[in-house]
PDB file of C-alpha atoms in Angstrom:
ATOM      1  CA  UNK A   1       0.000   0.000   0.000  1.00 75.00           C
ATOM      2  CA  UNK A   2       1.366   3.371  -1.000  1.00 83.00           C
ATOM      3  CA  UNK A   3       0.473   6.263   1.259  1.00 90.00           C
ATOM      4  CA  UNK A   4       0.872   9.650  -0.340  1.00 93.00           C
ATOM      5  CA  UNK A   5       1.135  12.891   1.573  1.00 94.00           C
ATOM      6  CA  UNK A   6       0.874  16.373   0.128  1.00 96.00           C
ATOM      7  CA  UNK A   7       2.297  19.554   1.565  1.00 96.00           C
ATOM      8  CA  UNK A   8       2.836  23.147   0.532  1.00 97.00           C
ATOM      9  CA  UNK A   9      -0.695  24.442   0.189  1.00 97.00           C
ATOM     10  CA  UNK A  10      -1.789  27.763   1.608  1.00 97.00           C
ATOM     11  CA  UNK A  11      -3.190  31.200   0.943  1.00 98.00           C
ATOM     12  CA  UNK A  12      -1.616  33.360  -1.748  1.00 98.00           C
ATOM     13  CA  UNK A  13      -2.600  36.479  -3.662  1.00 98.00           C
ATOM     14  CA  UNK A  14      -3.412  36.329  -7.339  1.00 98.00           C
ATOM     15  CA  UNK A  15      -0.224  36.370  -9.371  1.00 98.00           C
ATOM     16  CA  UNK A  16       1.719  34.629  -6.649  1.00 98.00           C
ATOM     17  CA  UNK A  17       3.338  31.202  -6.533  1.00 98.00           C
ATOM     18  CA  UNK A  18       3.182  28.037  -4.476  1.00 98.00           C
ATOM     19  CA  UNK A  19       4.996  24.729  -4.697  1.00 98.00           C
ATOM     20  CA  UNK A  20       3.179  21.585  -3.697  1.00 98.00           C
ATOM     21  CA  UNK A  21       5.104  18.487  -2.695  1.00 97.00           C
ATOM     22  CA  UNK A  22       4.028  14.858  -2.604  1.00 95.00           C
ATOM     23  CA  UNK A  23       5.960  12.059  -0.950  1.00 92.00           C
ATOM     24  CA  UNK A  24       5.298   8.418  -0.136  1.00 87.00           C
ATOM     25  CA  UNK A  25       6.324   7.321   3.291  1.00 79.00           C
ATOM     26  CA  UNK A  26       9.249   4.953   3.172  1.00 71.00           C
ATOM     27  CA  UNK A  27       9.521   4.446  -0.559  1.00 77.00           C
ATOM     28  CA  UNK A  28      10.592   5.917  -3.827  1.00 83.00           C
ATOM     29  CA  UNK A  29       8.060   7.093  -6.369  1.00 86.00           C
ATOM     30  CA  UNK A  30      10.173   5.983  -9.336  1.00 84.00           C
ATOM     31  CA  UNK A  31       7.890   2.996  -9.984  1.00 87.00           C
ATOM     32  CA  UNK A  32       4.805   5.163 -10.370  1.00 92.00           C
ATOM     33  CA  UNK A  33       3.308   7.574 -12.803  1.00 95.00           C
ATOM     34  CA  UNK A  34       2.154  10.505 -10.724  1.00 95.00           C
ATOM     35  CA  UNK A  35      -0.527  13.084 -11.081  1.00 97.00           C
ATOM     36  CA  UNK A  36      -2.142  16.095  -9.485  1.00 98.00           C
ATOM     37  CA  UNK A  37      -5.879  16.635  -9.444  1.00 98.00           C
ATOM     38  CA  UNK A  38      -7.934  19.362  -7.815  1.00 98.00           C
ATOM     39  CA  UNK A  39     -11.451  19.859  -6.593  1.00 98.00           C
ATOM     40  CA  UNK A  40     -13.097  23.196  -5.972  1.00 97.00           C
ATOM     41  CA  UNK A  41     -16.230  23.534  -3.798  1.00 93.00           C
ATOM     42  CA  UNK A  42     -19.301  22.367  -5.670  1.00 95.00           C
ATOM     43  CA  UNK A  43     -17.295  21.138  -8.635  1.00 97.00           C
ATOM     44  CA  UNK A  44     -16.057  17.783  -9.814  1.00 97.00           C
ATOM     45  CA  UNK A  45     -12.474  16.706  -9.346  1.00 97.00           C
ATOM     46  CA  UNK A  46     -10.378  17.636 -12.367  1.00 98.00           C
ATOM     47  CA  UNK A  47      -7.026  16.734 -13.816  1.00 98.00           C
ATOM     48  CA  UNK A  48      -4.212  19.259 -13.366  1.00 98.00           C
ATOM     49  CA  UNK A  49      -0.908  17.654 -14.344  1.00 98.00           C
ATOM     50  CA  UNK A  50       0.850  14.309 -14.561  1.00 98.00           C
ATOM     51  CA  UNK A  51       4.252  12.774 -15.173  1.00 96.00           C
ATOM     52  CA  UNK A  52       4.843   9.328 -16.649  1.00 95.00           C
ATOM     53  CA  UNK A  53       6.863   6.622 -15.005  1.00 92.00           C
ATOM     54  CA  UNK A  54       8.387   5.411 -18.272  1.00 90.00           C
ATOM     55  CA  UNK A  55       9.945   8.587 -19.647  1.00 92.00           C
ATOM     56  CA  UNK A  56       8.992  11.445 -17.306  1.00 92.00           C
ATOM     57  CA  UNK A  57       6.800  12.912 -20.033  1.00 96.00           C
ATOM     58  CA  UNK A  58       4.495  15.548 -18.589  1.00 97.00           C
ATOM     59  CA  UNK A  59       0.879  16.425 -19.265  1.00 98.00           C
ATOM     60  CA  UNK A  60      -1.195  19.465 -18.260  1.00 98.00           C
ATOM     61  CA  UNK A  61      -4.728  20.691 -18.457  1.00 98.00           C
ATOM     62  CA  UNK A  62      -4.988  23.629 -20.847  1.00 98.00           C
ATOM     63  CA  UNK A  63      -5.803  26.226 -18.211  1.00 97.00           C
ATOM     64  CA  UNK A  64      -2.564  25.627 -16.275  1.00 98.00           C
ATOM     65  CA  UNK A  65      -0.204  24.899 -19.159  1.00 97.00           C
ATOM     66  CA  UNK A  66       2.633  27.416 -19.049  1.00 97.00           C
ATOM     67  CA  UNK A  67       1.897  28.354 -15.419  1.00 98.00           C
ATOM     68  CA  UNK A  68       2.275  25.029 -13.597  1.00 98.00           C
ATOM     69  CA  UNK A  69       5.169  22.569 -13.760  1.00 98.00           C
ATOM     70  CA  UNK A  70       5.180  18.999 -12.492  1.00 98.00           C
ATOM     71  CA  UNK A  71       8.534  17.406 -11.726  1.00 96.00           C
ATOM     72  CA  UNK A  72      10.290  14.717  -9.730  1.00 90.00           C
ATOM     73  CA  UNK A  73      13.411  15.129  -7.666  1.00 84.00           C
ATOM     74  CA  UNK A  74      16.576  13.253  -8.699  1.00 67.00           C
ATOM     75  CA  UNK A  75      16.127  10.565  -6.082  1.00 78.00           C
ATOM     76  CA  UNK A  76      12.482  10.229  -7.113  1.00 75.00           C
ATOM     77  CA  UNK A  77      11.267  10.303  -3.574  1.00 82.00           C
ATOM     78  CA  UNK A  78       8.992  13.271  -4.167  1.00 91.00           C
ATOM     79  CA  UNK A  79       6.908  14.868  -6.874  1.00 95.00           C
ATOM     80  CA  UNK A  80       6.313  18.583  -7.076  1.00 97.00           C
ATOM     81  CA  UNK A  81       3.809  20.940  -8.601  1.00 98.00           C
ATOM     82  CA  UNK A  82       5.220  24.412  -9.072  1.00 98.00           C
ATOM     83  CA  UNK A  83       2.341  26.831  -9.521  1.00 98.00           C
ATOM     84  CA  UNK A  84       3.066  30.312 -10.828  1.00 98.00           C
ATOM     85  CA  UNK A  85       0.826  33.203 -11.837  1.00 98.00           C
ATOM     86  CA  UNK A  86      -1.937  31.798  -9.679  1.00 98.00           C
ATOM     87  CA  UNK A  87      -5.509  32.840 -10.355  1.00 98.00           C
ATOM     88  CA  UNK A  88      -8.539  32.845  -8.038  1.00 97.00           C
ATOM     89  CA  UNK A  89      -9.993  30.034 -10.157  1.00 97.00           C
ATOM     90  CA  UNK A  90      -7.047  27.858  -9.130  1.00 98.00           C
ATOM     91  CA  UNK A  91      -8.514  27.739  -5.623  1.00 98.00           C
ATOM     92  CA  UNK A  92      -9.193  24.112  -4.733  1.00 98.00           C
ATOM     93  CA  UNK A  93      -8.061  21.144  -2.727  1.00 98.00           C
ATOM     94  CA  UNK A  94      -5.137  19.619  -4.602  1.00 98.00           C
ATOM     95  CA  UNK A  95      -4.615  15.872  -4.522  1.00 98.00           C
ATOM     96  CA  UNK A  96      -1.516  13.869  -5.337  1.00 97.00           C
ATOM     97  CA  UNK A  97      -2.143  10.562  -7.084  1.00 96.00           C
ATOM     98  CA  UNK A  98      -0.128   7.573  -8.240  1.00 94.00           C
ATOM     99  CA  UNK A  99      -0.431   4.579 -10.533  1.00 94.00           C
ATOM    100  CA  UNK A 100       1.919   1.778 -11.488  1.00 92.00           C
ATOM    101  CA  UNK A 101       1.014   2.294 -15.156  1.00 94.00           C
ATOM    102  CA  UNK A 102       3.945   3.194 -17.395  1.00 94.00           C
ATOM    103  CA  UNK A 103       2.148   6.208 -18.800  1.00 95.00           C
ATOM    104  CA  UNK A 104       0.332   8.900 -16.843  1.00 96.00           C
ATOM    105  CA  UNK A 105      -3.320   9.588 -17.575  1.00 95.00           C
ATOM    106  CA  UNK A 106      -5.696  12.558 -17.248  1.00 96.00           C
ATOM    107  CA  UNK A 107      -8.377  10.201 -15.947  1.00 96.00           C
ATOM    108  CA  UNK A 108      -8.720   9.965 -12.190  1.00 96.00           C
ATOM    109  CA  UNK A 109      -9.966   6.388 -12.583  1.00 96.00           C
ATOM    110  CA  UNK A 110      -6.497   5.248 -13.680  1.00 96.00           C
ATOM    111  CA  UNK A 111      -4.987   6.127 -10.306  1.00 96.00           C
ATOM    112  CA  UNK A 112      -5.151   3.814  -7.332  1.00 94.00           C
ATOM    113  CA  UNK A 113      -3.267   5.838  -4.772  1.00 94.00           C
ATOM    114  CA  UNK A 114      -4.422   9.190  -3.419  1.00 96.00           C
ATOM    115  CA  UNK A 115      -3.255  11.619  -0.805  1.00 96.00           C
ATOM    116  CA  UNK A 116      -5.562  13.434   1.601  1.00 96.00           C
ATOM    117  CA  UNK A 117      -5.269  16.712  -0.252  1.00 97.00           C
ATOM    118  CA  UNK A 118      -3.899  20.143   0.500  1.00 98.00           C
ATOM    119  CA  UNK A 119      -5.877  23.379   0.300  1.00 98.00           C
ATOM    120  CA  UNK A 120      -4.767  26.100  -2.101  1.00 98.00           C
ATOM    121  CA  UNK A 121      -6.577  29.422  -1.821  1.00 98.00           C
ATOM    122  CA  UNK A 122      -5.861  32.276  -4.214  1.00 98.00           C
ATOM    123  CA  UNK A 123      -7.264  35.655  -3.225  1.00 97.00           C
ATOM    124  CA  UNK A 124      -8.103  38.326  -5.774  1.00 94.00           C
TER     125      UNK A 124
END
């Protein structure tokens, strides 16, 4: 069982930046494709970004492309989501996810491991 834990959320003004981190207790994440999803109040959970296990190829939803960057550290013990130029509509609970599939997916149903989420609030 892989237990994922997010950190780095908080309150930031529009235009600001935050970096979210995701780690798995006691293990490397190199064997997993990883993703970030978010859920705003009253809305469905949506894909944000992902990175494939096989080749570290990255994927983004259109509205964050160019502003957000997903990456792994060299030891592959953590995955990050660097969020720049934040907008009020980025406000949501952000979830880290993982799958043993070689390629990451924008579908939440492909991921079997989920963190508890971290709140990101962007004020206008």
